[in-house]
Structure formats: structure tokens, C-alpha cells
XYZ file of C-alpha atoms in Angstrom:
558
model
C 0.000 0.000 0.000
C 1.053 3.651 -0.480
C 1.576 6.117 2.346
C -1.040 8.493 0.955
C -3.680 5.785 1.417
C -3.305 6.263 5.177
C -4.597 9.832 4.915
C -7.659 8.652 3.008
C -8.850 6.541 5.956
C -10.533 8.860 8.475
C -10.704 6.190 11.180
C -6.900 6.231 11.517
C -6.879 9.883 12.720
C -3.648 10.811 10.916
C -2.517 14.354 9.985
C 0.389 14.951 7.655
C 3.028 17.245 9.174
C 5.659 16.981 6.445
C 6.883 14.974 3.455
C 3.983 15.500 1.058
C 6.271 14.779 -1.913
C 7.146 11.312 -0.502
C 3.628 9.909 -0.079
C 3.959 7.444 -2.971
C 6.391 5.347 -0.956
C 5.292 1.711 -0.516
C 4.509 0.479 2.995
C 5.601 -3.142 3.511
C 5.053 -3.396 7.253
C 4.491 -1.554 10.514
C 6.482 -1.335 13.759
C 5.806 0.347 17.115
C 8.848 1.485 19.108
C 10.036 3.894 21.788
C 13.664 2.787 21.619
C 16.268 5.469 20.977
C 17.901 3.136 18.420
C 15.475 0.551 16.934
C 17.635 -0.155 13.877
C 18.264 -3.810 14.729
C 14.528 -4.456 14.459
C 14.061 -2.715 11.095
C 14.425 -4.290 7.658
C 13.165 -1.415 5.454
C 9.738 -0.404 4.162
C 8.138 0.029 7.608
C 5.805 2.709 8.893
C 7.148 3.374 12.407
C 4.714 4.309 15.205
C 6.134 5.995 18.287
C 4.786 7.534 21.491
C 7.928 9.733 21.778
C 9.011 8.212 25.100
C 12.560 8.107 23.690
C 12.696 11.973 23.499
C 14.204 13.732 26.506
C 15.098 17.017 24.814
C 15.239 18.625 21.367
C 18.693 17.175 20.618
C 17.275 13.617 20.576
C 15.084 14.074 17.484
C 17.688 14.308 14.725
C 19.665 11.161 15.729
C 16.432 9.182 16.007
C 15.145 10.275 12.588
C 18.601 9.747 11.017
C 18.568 6.117 12.243
C 15.095 5.519 10.784
C 15.981 7.032 7.410
C 19.190 5.019 7.250
C 17.231 1.799 7.904
C 14.865 2.463 4.996
C 11.780 3.431 7.012
C 9.143 4.972 4.705
C 7.276 7.088 7.285
C 6.987 8.065 10.937
C 3.723 8.447 12.873
C 4.042 10.141 16.264
C 1.337 9.992 18.930
C -0.015 13.131 20.562
C -1.067 11.400 23.796
C 2.314 11.842 25.574
C 3.429 15.397 24.682
C 0.365 16.913 23.044
C 1.520 18.736 19.909
C 4.362 17.124 17.979
C 7.650 18.968 18.806
C 9.032 21.312 16.141
C 12.482 19.714 16.429
C 11.037 16.399 15.273
C 9.264 18.063 12.339
C 12.545 19.765 11.315
C 14.507 16.506 11.570
C 11.982 14.637 9.373
C 12.103 17.454 6.799
C 15.923 17.309 6.815
C 15.961 13.547 6.163
C 12.967 13.602 3.763
C 10.969 11.287 6.068
C 7.165 11.761 5.934
C 5.778 12.585 9.388
C 2.218 11.999 10.630
C 0.555 13.036 13.859
C -1.673 10.395 15.489
C -4.703 11.737 17.349
C -4.678 10.745 21.021
C -8.077 9.030 20.572
C -6.635 6.485 18.107
C -4.767 3.419 19.383
C -1.594 2.341 17.627
C -3.136 -1.147 17.442
C -5.863 0.237 15.162
C -3.277 1.600 12.720
C -1.202 -1.580 12.902
C -4.202 -3.823 12.182
C -5.252 -1.666 9.223
C -1.775 -1.616 7.642
C -1.201 -5.348 8.120
C -4.603 -6.184 6.628
C -4.027 -3.979 3.595
C -0.465 -5.136 2.972
C -1.349 -8.823 3.341
C -4.324 -8.506 1.013
C -2.269 -6.789 -1.671
C 0.540 -9.325 -1.372
C -1.886 -12.217 -1.690
C -3.467 -10.657 -4.761
C -0.083 -10.011 -6.384
C 1.157 -13.507 -5.623
C -2.046 -15.095 -6.912
C -1.505 -13.332 -10.248
C 2.112 -14.461 -10.387
C 1.174 -18.018 -9.470
C -1.478 -18.040 -12.182
C 1.097 -16.893 -14.738
C 3.569 -19.481 -13.545
C 0.942 -22.225 -13.721
C 0.401 -21.491 -17.394
C 4.142 -21.586 -18.005
C 4.626 -24.924 -16.264
C 1.655 -26.628 -17.867
C 2.718 -25.551 -21.337
C 6.396 -26.391 -21.187
C 9.570 -26.635 -19.096
C 10.114 -22.870 -18.845
C 8.518 -22.544 -15.423
C 11.624 -23.509 -13.478
C 10.146 -26.089 -11.115
C 8.607 -25.764 -7.642
C 11.559 -23.730 -6.285
C 10.290 -20.683 -8.190
C 6.891 -20.856 -6.498
C 8.477 -21.347 -3.072
C 10.676 -18.312 -3.710
C 7.510 -16.310 -4.365
C 5.973 -17.495 -1.104
C 9.063 -16.304 0.723
C 9.505 -12.949 -0.979
C 5.853 -11.922 -1.265
C 4.202 -13.508 1.773
C 7.198 -14.032 4.098
C 6.396 -17.756 4.233
C 9.143 -20.369 4.489
C 8.035 -23.564 2.758
C 9.441 -26.900 1.609
C 8.195 -29.739 -0.592
C 8.819 -33.069 1.156
C 8.624 -36.717 0.142
C 6.635 -39.204 2.284
C 9.846 -39.964 4.198
C 10.603 -36.283 4.823
C 13.352 -35.881 2.218
C 13.448 -32.318 0.908
C 12.447 -32.226 -2.756
C 12.345 -28.448 -3.088
C 12.779 -25.425 -0.869
C 13.699 -21.760 -0.854
C 16.461 -20.463 1.386
C 17.892 -22.618 4.161
C 17.212 -26.368 3.869
C 14.942 -28.029 6.390
C 16.661 -30.138 9.033
C 16.331 -33.811 7.945
C 15.068 -34.892 11.371
C 12.398 -32.187 11.279
C 11.427 -33.218 7.747
C 11.018 -36.864 8.776
C 8.907 -35.895 11.781
C 6.679 -33.612 9.713
C 6.191 -36.348 7.110
C 5.156 -38.771 9.838
C 2.709 -36.238 11.301
C 1.221 -35.664 7.852
C 0.895 -39.375 7.049
C -0.679 -40.119 10.413
C -3.209 -37.305 10.039
C -4.032 -38.371 6.486
C -4.723 -41.945 7.621
C -7.230 -40.668 10.184
C -9.231 -39.095 7.359
C -8.677 -35.498 8.467
C -8.570 -32.940 5.674
C -5.469 -30.825 5.220
C -3.807 -28.637 6.042
C -2.609 -30.500 9.124
C -1.000 -28.631 12.015
C 2.241 -29.759 13.659
C 4.315 -28.072 16.375
C 8.009 -28.976 16.691
C 10.426 -27.306 19.098
C 8.041 -24.383 19.519
C 7.616 -23.822 15.761
C 4.228 -24.319 14.116
C 4.001 -25.888 10.657
C 1.021 -26.334 8.353
C 1.141 -29.424 6.151
C -0.664 -29.384 2.801
C -1.073 -32.586 0.727
C 0.180 -32.481 -2.865
C -1.878 -34.838 -4.968
C -1.641 -35.734 -8.654
C -3.793 -33.238 -10.504
C -1.985 -32.269 -13.697
C -1.392 -33.974 -17.010
C -1.209 -37.735 -16.767
C -2.819 -37.820 -13.358
C -4.381 -41.108 -12.362
C -8.090 -41.312 -11.540
C -8.967 -40.326 -8.004
C -7.987 -43.034 -5.551
C -10.881 -44.989 -4.125
C -8.916 -45.598 -0.951
C -6.428 -43.195 0.662
C -4.061 -46.143 1.162
C -3.453 -46.316 -2.585
C -1.493 -43.040 -2.549
C -0.724 -42.093 1.064
C 2.750 -43.668 0.969
C 3.873 -41.855 -2.171
C 2.196 -38.419 -2.145
C 4.338 -35.342 -1.583
C 3.473 -32.644 0.946
C 4.037 -28.902 1.282
C 5.307 -27.888 4.739
C 4.795 -24.198 5.547
C 6.315 -22.569 8.637
C 3.112 -20.877 9.784
C -0.209 -21.643 11.462
C -2.791 -21.846 8.670
C -5.542 -21.982 11.271
C -5.268 -18.196 11.551
C -5.459 -17.561 7.803
C -8.391 -16.086 5.897
C -10.059 -18.199 3.222
C -8.311 -16.275 0.429
C -4.857 -17.262 1.646
C -5.859 -20.898 2.129
C -7.172 -20.949 -1.432
C -3.885 -19.488 -2.619
C -1.839 -22.211 -0.922
C -4.131 -24.865 -2.370
C -3.356 -23.370 -5.780
C 0.357 -23.611 -5.015
C 0.015 -27.329 -4.207
C -1.784 -27.865 -7.528
C 1.029 -26.074 -9.295
C 3.645 -28.287 -7.655
C 1.533 -31.327 -8.544
C 2.098 -30.472 -12.205
C 5.831 -30.869 -11.663
C 5.176 -34.161 -9.874
C 3.146 -35.436 -12.818
C 5.854 -34.413 -15.258
C 8.481 -36.246 -13.247
C 6.304 -39.359 -13.038
C 5.841 -39.296 -16.796
C 9.629 -39.186 -17.199
C 9.890 -42.306 -15.031
C 7.929 -44.313 -17.591
C 11.108 -45.099 -19.569
C 12.935 -46.368 -16.492
C 9.927 -48.419 -15.424
C 9.752 -50.027 -18.837
C 13.465 -50.880 -18.783
C 13.129 -52.460 -15.348
C 10.064 -54.437 -16.439
C 11.848 -55.791 -19.503
C 14.924 -56.836 -17.522
C 12.754 -58.434 -14.834
C 10.781 -60.456 -17.369
C 13.991 -61.706 -18.986
C 15.463 -62.721 -15.634
C 12.311 -64.482 -14.434
C 11.785 -66.394 -17.684
C 15.348 -67.715 -17.640
C 16.562 -65.798 -20.696
C 20.156 -66.259 -21.820
C 22.672 -64.077 -19.957
C 23.737 -62.511 -23.259
C 20.177 -61.299 -23.877
C 19.910 -59.869 -20.351
C 23.331 -58.231 -20.724
C 22.207 -56.549 -23.942
C 19.156 -55.129 -22.195
C 21.319 -53.916 -19.319
C 23.595 -52.115 -21.769
C 20.521 -50.244 -22.977
C 19.509 -49.383 -19.417
C 22.930 -48.220 -18.193
C 23.167 -44.982 -20.251
C 19.611 -44.041 -19.265
C 20.187 -44.570 -15.562
C 23.831 -43.469 -15.404
C 24.432 -41.076 -18.285
C 28.087 -40.540 -19.140
C 29.261 -43.671 -17.348
C 32.166 -45.191 -19.228
C 32.099 -48.730 -17.834
C 29.244 -51.095 -17.130
C 27.896 -50.616 -13.599
C 27.253 -53.119 -10.910
C 23.626 -53.750 -10.017
C 21.697 -54.194 -6.819
C 18.146 -55.499 -6.463
C 15.623 -54.284 -3.882
C 12.323 -56.096 -3.382
C 9.451 -54.448 -1.507
C 5.946 -55.505 -0.585
C 3.118 -53.530 1.011
C 0.386 -55.583 2.664
C -2.869 -54.192 4.033
C -5.223 -56.031 6.339
C -8.780 -56.434 5.093
C -10.792 -53.248 5.608
C -13.488 -53.492 8.237
C -15.762 -51.532 5.929
C -15.516 -54.146 3.229
C -13.566 -51.917 0.817
C -12.087 -53.488 -2.263
C -8.696 -55.124 -1.856
C -5.777 -52.832 -2.746
C -3.261 -54.044 -5.331
C 0.050 -54.072 -3.490
C 2.385 -54.005 -6.496
C 1.666 -50.466 -7.790
C 1.647 -49.076 -4.249
C 5.032 -50.633 -3.496
C 6.376 -49.464 -6.862
C 5.473 -45.813 -6.255
C 6.820 -46.047 -2.719
C 10.168 -47.528 -3.783
C 10.595 -44.742 -6.315
C 10.349 -42.269 -3.446
C 12.431 -43.981 -0.770
C 15.335 -45.315 -2.847
C 16.918 -41.902 -2.909
C 19.805 -40.722 -0.781
C 18.123 -38.696 2.006
C 20.925 -36.121 1.691
C 20.047 -35.466 -1.962
C 17.375 -32.876 -2.694
C 15.492 -32.205 -5.903
C 12.558 -33.724 -7.719
C 14.755 -35.540 -10.269
C 17.240 -37.144 -7.894
C 15.697 -40.599 -8.364
C 16.407 -40.748 -12.082
C 18.970 -43.497 -11.477
C 16.444 -45.953 -10.109
C 14.247 -48.229 -12.216
C 11.328 -49.967 -10.496
C 8.977 -52.593 -11.886
C 6.259 -54.583 -10.184
C 5.196 -58.194 -10.458
C 2.066 -59.243 -8.598
C 2.190 -57.755 -5.123
C 5.942 -57.154 -5.246
C 7.919 -54.175 -6.476
C 11.445 -54.803 -7.743
C 14.010 -52.012 -8.042
C 17.067 -52.238 -10.252
C 19.680 -49.917 -8.767
C 22.905 -49.261 -10.726
C 26.133 -48.750 -8.806
C 29.181 -47.255 -10.553
C 31.942 -49.842 -10.758
C 35.348 -48.885 -9.372
C 37.214 -51.879 -10.673
C 36.826 -55.437 -11.877
C 36.394 -56.776 -8.364
C 33.666 -54.651 -6.867
C 31.365 -51.717 -6.705
C 31.506 -48.732 -4.467
C 28.755 -47.935 -2.026
C 25.415 -49.588 -2.416
C 22.236 -49.614 -0.381
C 22.239 -51.326 3.003
C 19.112 -52.635 4.668
C 19.852 -51.042 8.059
C 20.454 -47.579 6.588
C 17.378 -47.880 4.387
C 15.261 -48.903 7.366
C 16.542 -46.066 9.538
C 15.670 -43.490 6.875
C 12.060 -44.549 6.329
C 10.831 -46.459 9.367
C 9.445 -43.645 11.528
C 7.457 -41.620 8.968
C 6.167 -44.582 6.956
C 5.018 -46.407 10.085
C 2.620 -43.519 10.661
C 1.242 -43.901 7.130
C 0.841 -47.655 7.509
C -1.046 -47.095 10.787
C -2.574 -50.245 12.281
C -3.456 -52.067 9.085
C -0.384 -51.919 6.834
C 3.092 -53.436 6.620
C 6.102 -52.660 4.436
C 8.829 -55.270 4.072
C 12.073 -54.774 2.150
C 14.821 -57.133 0.988
C 18.214 -55.951 -0.264
C 20.581 -58.031 -2.396
C 24.337 -57.861 -2.655
C 25.826 -56.045 -5.650
C 26.428 -58.113 -8.792
C 28.535 -57.128 -11.764
C 27.079 -59.222 -14.567
C 23.862 -60.447 -16.099
C 24.650 -63.930 -14.814
C 24.387 -62.705 -11.241
C 21.132 -60.805 -11.635
C 18.847 -63.805 -11.202
C 20.639 -64.774 -8.016
C 20.409 -61.185 -6.759
C 16.647 -61.179 -7.348
C 16.171 -64.424 -5.426
C 18.465 -63.160 -2.693
C 16.451 -59.956 -2.308
C 13.185 -61.907 -2.277
C 14.493 -64.256 0.377
C 15.738 -61.345 2.465
C 12.289 -59.748 2.222
C 10.701 -62.951 3.535
C 13.119 -62.855 6.475
C 12.062 -59.247 7.118
C 8.387 -60.230 6.881
C 8.827 -62.703 9.737
C 9.875 -59.908 12.091
C 7.538 -57.742 14.166
C 6.939 -54.131 13.212
C 5.211 -52.026 10.556
C 8.381 -51.438 8.519
C 11.025 -54.169 8.360
C 14.071 -54.728 6.168
C 16.721 -57.418 5.794
C 19.910 -57.550 3.769
C 21.875 -60.205 1.945
C 24.435 -60.482 4.772
C 21.741 -61.936 7.039
C 21.180 -64.899 4.743
C 24.476 -66.526 5.655
C 23.682 -67.182 9.327
C 21.117 -68.754 11.625
C 18.714 -65.841 11.029
C 17.903 -67.424 7.683
C 16.292 -70.336 9.524
C 14.608 -68.646 12.479
C 11.818 -66.818 10.587
C 10.554 -70.075 9.127
C 10.044 -71.855 12.437
C 6.258 -72.098 13.002
C 4.935 -69.554 15.483
C 3.561 -72.105 17.922
C 6.889 -73.955 17.988
C 8.764 -70.679 18.572
C 6.487 -69.709 21.451
C 6.713 -73.100 23.119
C 10.492 -73.295 22.758
C 11.196 -69.813 24.138
C 8.656 -70.158 26.938
C 10.155 -73.438 28.133
C 13.650 -71.931 28.392
C 13.106 -68.283 29.246
C 9.832 -68.007 31.198
C 11.364 -69.388 34.434
C 14.094 -66.744 34.218
C 11.633 -63.923 33.456
C 9.422 -64.911 36.380
C 12.418 -64.969 38.709
C 13.589 -61.570 37.461
C 10.144 -60.071 38.069
C 10.067 -61.339 41.637
C 13.679 -60.695 42.653
C 15.038 -58.154 40.139
C 17.938 -60.552 39.621
C 18.648 -59.584 35.977
C 19.153 -63.187 34.920
C 18.044 -62.547 31.312
C 20.562 -59.674 30.758
C 23.237 -61.812 32.437
C 22.489 -64.729 30.107
C 22.640 -62.479 27.039
C 25.979 -60.990 28.102
C 27.435 -64.389 28.990
C 26.613 -65.819 25.562
C 27.775 -62.658 23.807
C 31.156 -63.007 25.573
C 31.428 -66.625 24.359
C 31.220 -67.925 27.929
C 34.229 -65.948 29.154
C 33.766 -65.338 32.888
C 36.288 -62.484 33.041
C 35.002 -60.544 30.008
C 31.375 -60.997 31.011
C 31.997 -59.861 34.608
C 33.838 -56.799 33.314
C 31.025 -55.920 30.908
C 28.372 -56.245 33.631
C 30.566 -54.531 36.281
C 30.221 -57.576 38.538
C 32.606 -59.629 40.629
C 33.278 -62.996 38.999
C 31.774 -64.784 42.003
C 28.539 -62.819 41.593
C 28.462 -63.773 37.917
C 29.012 -67.457 38.822
C 26.130 -67.265 41.290
C 23.784 -65.840 38.634
C 24.769 -68.432 36.025
C 24.274 -71.164 38.604
C 20.781 -69.833 39.310
C 20.018 -69.879 35.547
C 21.100 -73.499 35.326
C 19.106 -74.445 38.436
C 15.893 -72.819 37.160
C 16.106 -74.295 33.653
C 17.802 -77.619 34.229
C 20.436 -76.736 31.624
C 24.240 -76.644 31.758
C 25.864 -73.540 30.262
C 29.183 -75.334 29.906
C 27.633 -77.546 27.207
C 27.590 -76.242 23.613
C 24.114 -77.661 22.955
C 22.573 -75.828 25.899
C 24.360 -72.586 24.987
C 22.979 -72.862 21.456
C 19.438 -73.489 22.714
C 19.576 -70.401 24.925
C 21.043 -68.360 22.077
C 18.240 -69.331 19.679
C 15.561 -68.789 22.311
C 16.792 -65.241 22.922
C 16.867 -64.488 19.196
C 13.335 -65.814 18.681
C 11.806 -64.108 21.713
């Protein structure tokens, strides 16, 4: 708004005392102060309101006005309640520094002026931004000239003073303006959003972290190539993006909420474009998968991989190594009798979101991942740049993958969903790809036998006893562990003897009395007493390998 607009509003009780030639200055905010030097609180463009409590004598006016002018203040409004008429020295100082000066009638509260200015400035900003967003929408829907979601987020920051980020379902930052969002905060916000979405509440959802309020807006497919509306929120909840805004949308007028909804639709166009670009990688993965599963000749698979490598790793001189990830999403039957959800497409869209380095931002950072689906499974073909004939560098690990996605996705899975992941070792040839697929599938089955909403297992776990444990029938597992461990648990509950932790430490130290006593901070005689009590309660002998192994397996299965 312009300064002269203030004089046109009688309710504000303002009289112009000087600076008539400067009334076309733009007001971008308002600040009330009685500090002698308020410069650290000024950013430029403010109308400053003051009660003149800072003025002790005539010599104080010029330094005060000089500070305001230097900070870019567009006008000064002085109240008449404290001193009556505005002092001449203040009028002269404002004239000297070309700063428009207004007198505020003692019957008008500064809060009235502040509310009026804020309302006018916010309304004009929203209108300007809506026009810009509309222009940008036309650019993005007609071609690649729009510049992606970062441009829109920049507008939110510059025109509405809103910090905002586009996040994946796991909280990875896809786009943002200014400082990046802390990864832990992003993961927490994603979990809050997924949990609220599963309850059926309409966005925006409100979340408060460390004293900061965020509003979370869903970003759903709505542009070109968008799929038909999901019949069940579970079909898309694990793959939809969200817009996190550092503000409380509960205080916003309807016009601003509508504007932010328009922003989410604009970002959805970019999401649809990126999904369309994934079609090539999906097709490559599907072709390779079909060749591997039908037992095609390694030479034929190798030829298809040579086609895929330049698409997934452009500019790579040598053939990459490959890693296979298998995922499955299972939902329990809906109590409302809703149609069964096809797990394959859900897992495919989810893998395309989570198989990205959490430290990498950007909407195109998953271009090196190809995901297909077969039945209820999704299979990802992940290329790894080769560093030599003997191995590949890096690679995805089940533990790291689980840590990155477990918390937020568990909220989206709620009480009726499970995600299980299996990760293969890296292979460097077509001959090894079939084995990698079976290895990943077997690892996923190991993960599926574990408790929890999100579980993962890697290839390294298939070379030990854990390969066998998940396939022991549940009733056998319960009976076996109860027979060995229940007497110890009961004793611990009654006497706080810590026999179970002692048993775990003793086995972990390979039966070494000295190392185990040191780890538990016990005297060796105390340790011998506890082990003797374990043997007495269970009828087993911990000096025998067979009994040690039985205890070890019971602890792992419990």
C-alpha cells in the first residue's frame, strides 16, 4: 500500500506534518517502538509508530530520525497522547531527512493503525502472488520454462514471508527456498502428515516442533497424466508429496488458504511431469525383470542392461554393478468391506520415493532408479558405478534404508499396513542378476517374519542362523522360548535378579567369565552365582555347547 492511502482513511486519525512529496512510498510493514535506536529491528519499508518516550530534549530528534531514514523506514507516525503537539524539532529533523511525518490523534490506538496496515499489505501481497502463481501455472503446464517448484516457493518467501518446503513421504526435501529443512524435522513432519491423512482429516494438518508451528498441505496428482482419483487413501498415502509451511494456517483467511491450495496444484504439475519421465525407467526395469524371471540367456539380459545403463547413469564409461531391492506392502482387510488394494503399484510408487539418498534434494534425484512390479511385489534395479573389476563402491544397506524410512512410513501404515524390504548384494554381470533377485526376495521374507510395521533385511543376514529362524512355526517358537526363558523372566520379576541380561551378556562373551563380569561390572563370584541360578531354574548346563545354542536361539526368537 502507499503512504497516501493512510490519509484517506478517516478512522486512523492521521494528519500529515511533512513529506507531502514522498507519499507514494510503498509500505511493507508496521512497527511500534520507543527505543532510541530501533535499527536492529528494522528491515526497510516500515511505517514506524512511536509515542515519543525516547525523546528527553530537542537534541534527541535528529539522531532518532537519522537512524530511521538510514534503515529504509518509509514514514513516521508520532502519537499526541504523551506530549500533546508534535515537537518542532522532530518536524525539522523529518524534513531534513525527507521522512514523511504523521501526527496520530490521542483518541486512536496504535493497534488500530497496525491492524489496518497489516490487513491492507497482506491482502495486496496475496493478490499479487495469486496473479504471479497463475502466470507461472500457465508456463509450467505448457512447457519446461517454469523452473520447477523452487520458483513458487521463492515467491511465497519474498511476497508472503512464508518459508516452505516440498517433502517426500519420508521427509526428504524435494524443493525449498532459502535454508534447507533439518532432515530430522522433515522426517517428523512427514510422519505427522501421514498419520493425520490416515485418520481421514482434511489438510492442512497442524504440527508443532520445538516451539515452531508448521502447516502441512497434501500435494496430490492433478496435472497432465494424473491417475483417476484413488478410491482408498491407502493407494497413494505412501507416495504423495506434501508442502510444509512454517506458519499456522488456522489463523489464515479463506483467500490465503485458497492461494496455498493453488500452489500445491502447481507443484503437482511438476510431480506429474516427473512421473511421466519415469515411464522409460519403469519399462526398462520391467523388460529386464521379465527376462530374468523367464530364464533368458545371460547374453540377452546383458544386452538389455547395456541399454539401461546410459539411461540410468548417463556418461558412465564402464558397465555398472547392479543391486536389487524387493518391496511388498500388505494391508489387512478393511473393516468396511472396501475393495482389496493391489500391493504391487503401491510398493512401486513407494520404492521410487524412498530409494533416494536422504541427503540429496530435488525432484529428479531418483532418475537413477528403475522400479517394476510383479504381482504384489515391487522390484528395483539400482545401478552402482563400478570402481574396478572386483567390486562396486557404495550400495544400499538394509539397516540404513530402514533407519531413513521407518518412523514416517510407520505412521502412514497405521494399524493395518506393513512394508517389508529385501536388499541383495551387488552383482557385476547379467549372470548374477537372477541370483540377486532371489536373494532380495528371500531377504524380504526374512524381514516379513519380524515384528513391526516397517522391516528390512539384507543379503548379509542370509548366511547365518537368522535365515532359519523366521521359518520356524509360530507355535513352535512360542513353546520353545517359553520353556527356556519363562522361568528366568518370572524370577527376574520377583527378585530383580537380571538373569536374562546376564544370560545375554554371557553368551555374547562366548562364555568368558572375566570378560562378562567386566562388561556387567560384577565380581566374577557374583556372575558365577547368577549363572548357577540360571542353570538351576532351567535344568540346563551352560558349559555344554548344545545348551548354549538353545539359549542363544531362544533369545533371538523371543
